[in-house]
PDB file of C-alpha atoms in Angstrom:
ATOM      1  CA  MET A   1       0.000   0.000   0.000  1.00  0.00           C
ATOM      2  CA  ILE A   2       2.815   2.379   0.811  1.00  0.00           C
ATOM      3  CA  PHE A   3       4.331   1.974  -2.638  1.00  0.00           C
ATOM      4  CA  ASP A   4       0.982   1.996  -4.441  1.00  0.00           C
ATOM      5  CA  SER A   5      -0.120   5.285  -2.874  1.00  0.00           C
ATOM      6  CA  LYS A   6       2.902   7.051  -4.395  1.00  0.00           C
ATOM      7  CA  GLN A   7       2.864   9.349  -1.384  1.00  0.00           C
ATOM      8  CA  GLU A   8       5.469   9.942   1.257  1.00  0.00           C
ATOM      9  CA  PHE A   9       5.178   7.808   4.381  1.00  0.00           C
ATOM     10  CA  ASP A  10       3.196   9.513   7.147  1.00  0.00           C
ATOM     11  CA  GLN A  11       5.510   9.563  10.176  1.00  0.00           C
ATOM     12  CA  SER A  12       2.526   9.736  12.547  1.00  0.00           C
ATOM     13  CA  TYR A  13       2.107   5.964  12.023  1.00  0.00           C
ATOM     14  CA  LEU A  14       5.507   5.165  13.537  1.00  0.00           C
ATOM     15  CA  PRO A  15       4.188   4.750  17.129  1.00  0.00           C
ATOM     16  CA  ILE A  16       1.516   2.328  15.857  1.00  0.00           C
ATOM     17  CA  ILE A  17       4.081   0.280  13.950  1.00  0.00           C
ATOM     18  CA  GLN A  18       6.378   0.286  16.997  1.00  0.00           C
ATOM     19  CA  SER A  19       3.538  -0.960  19.233  1.00  0.00           C
ATOM     20  CA  VAL A  20       2.776  -3.788  16.782  1.00  0.00           C
ATOM     21  CA  ILE A  21       6.459  -4.758  16.791  1.00  0.00           C
ATOM     22  CA  GLU A  22       6.530  -4.835  20.599  1.00  0.00           C
ATOM     23  CA  GLU A  23       3.180  -6.597  21.074  1.00  0.00           C
ATOM     24  CA  ALA A  24       3.949  -9.259  18.488  1.00  0.00           C
ATOM     25  CA  GLY A  25       7.352  -9.916  20.037  1.00  0.00           C
ATOM     26  CA  PHE A  26       9.356  -9.277  16.880  1.00  0.00           C
ATOM     27  CA  PRO A  27      13.045  -8.723  17.614  1.00  0.00           C
ATOM     28  CA  HIS A  28      13.089  -5.766  15.236  1.00  0.00           C
ATOM     29  CA  LYS A  29      13.955  -2.163  15.931  1.00  0.00           C
ATOM     30  CA  LEU A  30      11.925   0.375  14.034  1.00  0.00           C
ATOM     31  CA  GLY A  31      14.257   2.024  11.611  1.00  0.00           C
ATOM     32  CA  GLU A  32      13.176   2.709   8.052  1.00  0.00           C
ATOM     33  CA  PRO A  33       9.445   1.764   8.169  1.00  0.00           C
ATOM     34  CA  ILE A  34       9.211   0.052   4.792  1.00  0.00           C
ATOM     35  CA  SER A  35      12.296  -2.130   5.279  1.00  0.00           C
ATOM     36  CA  THR A  36      11.252  -2.909   8.875  1.00  0.00           C
ATOM     37  CA  ILE A  37       7.793  -4.049   7.758  1.00  0.00           C
ATOM     38  CA  TYR A  38       9.319  -6.106   4.944  1.00  0.00           C
ATOM     39  CA  SER A  39      11.776  -7.706   7.372  1.00  0.00           C
ATOM     40  CA  MET A  40       8.950  -8.529   9.810  1.00  0.00           C
ATOM     41  CA  LYS A  41       6.932 -10.077   6.984  1.00  0.00           C
ATOM     42  CA  LYS A  42       9.906 -12.256   6.040  1.00  0.00           C
ATOM     43  CA  ALA A  43      10.470 -13.353   9.641  1.00  0.00           C
ATOM     44  CA  ASP A  44       6.770 -14.124  10.065  1.00  0.00           C
ATOM     45  CA  HIS A  45       6.802 -16.250   6.909  1.00  0.00           C
ATOM     46  CA  HIS A  46       9.932 -18.093   8.083  1.00  0.00           C
ATOM     47  CA  TRP A  47       8.521 -18.945  11.518  1.00  0.00           C
ATOM     48  CA  ASN A  48       5.100 -19.881  10.164  1.00  0.00           C
ATOM     49  CA  ARG A  49       6.856 -22.349   7.867  1.00  0.00           C
ATOM     50  CA  LYS A  50       8.866 -23.774  10.784  1.00  0.00           C
ATOM     51  CA  LEU A  51       5.673 -24.146  12.828  1.00  0.00           C
ATOM     52  CA  MET A  52       3.980 -25.910   9.909  1.00  0.00           C
ATOM     53  CA  GLU A  53       6.939 -28.309   9.594  1.00  0.00           C
ATOM     54  CA  LEU A  54       6.785 -29.116  13.325  1.00  0.00           C
ATOM     55  CA  GLU A  55       3.034 -29.718  13.159  1.00  0.00           C
ATOM     56  CA  LEU A  56       3.410 -31.959  10.109  1.00  0.00           C
ATOM     57  CA  THR A  57       6.226 -33.956  11.738  1.00  0.00           C
ATOM     58  CA  HIS A  58       4.123 -34.394  14.873  1.00  0.00           C
ATOM     59  CA  ARG A  59       1.116 -35.578  12.861  1.00  0.00           C
ATOM     60  CA  ILE A  60       3.227 -38.068  10.903  1.00  0.00           C
ATOM     61  CA  LYS A  61       4.740 -39.515  14.105  1.00  0.00           C
ATOM     62  CA  LYS A  62       1.287 -39.731  15.680  1.00  0.00           C
ATOM     63  CA  TRP A  63      -0.115 -41.449  12.553  1.00  0.00           C
ATOM     64  CA  ARG A  64       2.759 -43.981  12.495  1.00  0.00           C
ATOM     65  CA  LEU A  65       2.325 -44.799  16.186  1.00  0.00           C
ATOM     66  CA  ARG A  66      -1.421 -45.283  15.756  1.00  0.00           C
ATOM     67  CA  ASN A  67      -0.873 -47.575  12.761  1.00  0.00           C
ATOM     68  CA  ILE A  68       1.755 -49.616  14.606  1.00  0.00           C
ATOM     69  CA  ARG A  69      -0.669 -50.072  17.498  1.00  0.00           C
ATOM     70  CA  ASN A  70      -3.415 -51.119  15.076  1.00  0.00           C
ATOM     71  CA  ILE A  71      -1.130 -53.663  13.409  1.00  0.00           C
ATOM     72  CA  MET A  72      -0.035 -55.051  16.795  1.00  0.00           C
ATOM     73  CA  SER A  73      -3.658 -55.342  17.934  1.00  0.00           C
ATOM     74  CA  LEU A  74      -4.640 -57.104  14.722  1.00  0.00           C
ATOM     75  CA  ALA A  75      -1.685 -59.511  15.015  1.00  0.00           C
ATOM     76  CA  LYS A  76      -2.619 -60.302  18.591  1.00  0.00           C
ATOM     77  CA  LEU A  77      -6.227 -60.842  17.552  1.00  0.00           C
ATOM     78  CA  ILE A  78      -5.265 -63.387  14.899  1.00  0.00           C
ATOM     79  CA  GLY A  79      -2.653 -65.018  17.130  1.00  0.00           C
ATOM     80  CA  THR A  80       0.480 -63.868  15.298  1.00  0.00           C
ATOM     81  CA  GLU A  81       3.444 -62.411  17.140  1.00  0.00           C
ATOM     82  CA  ILE A  82       5.213 -59.463  15.571  1.00  0.00           C
ATOM     83  CA  LYS A  83       8.723 -58.576  16.683  1.00  0.00           C
TER      84      LYS A  83
END
């Protein structure tokens, strides 16, 4: 939006941007607003991807464990021992 407006950045928004940085826990210092916002967007994307990878890994491990338990239960039911 800042680029599309083709207007100079309104400095009165700096306290709002700074409060968002602090409340969201970003380790950024407010310098040049456009580069700071871009950097925050990049960091947010990076950590969202890491969180998604952790969630996916957890789901896969949970799925494997459930399937192993199902196979063991089925083997026990039919009288076969699995080692």
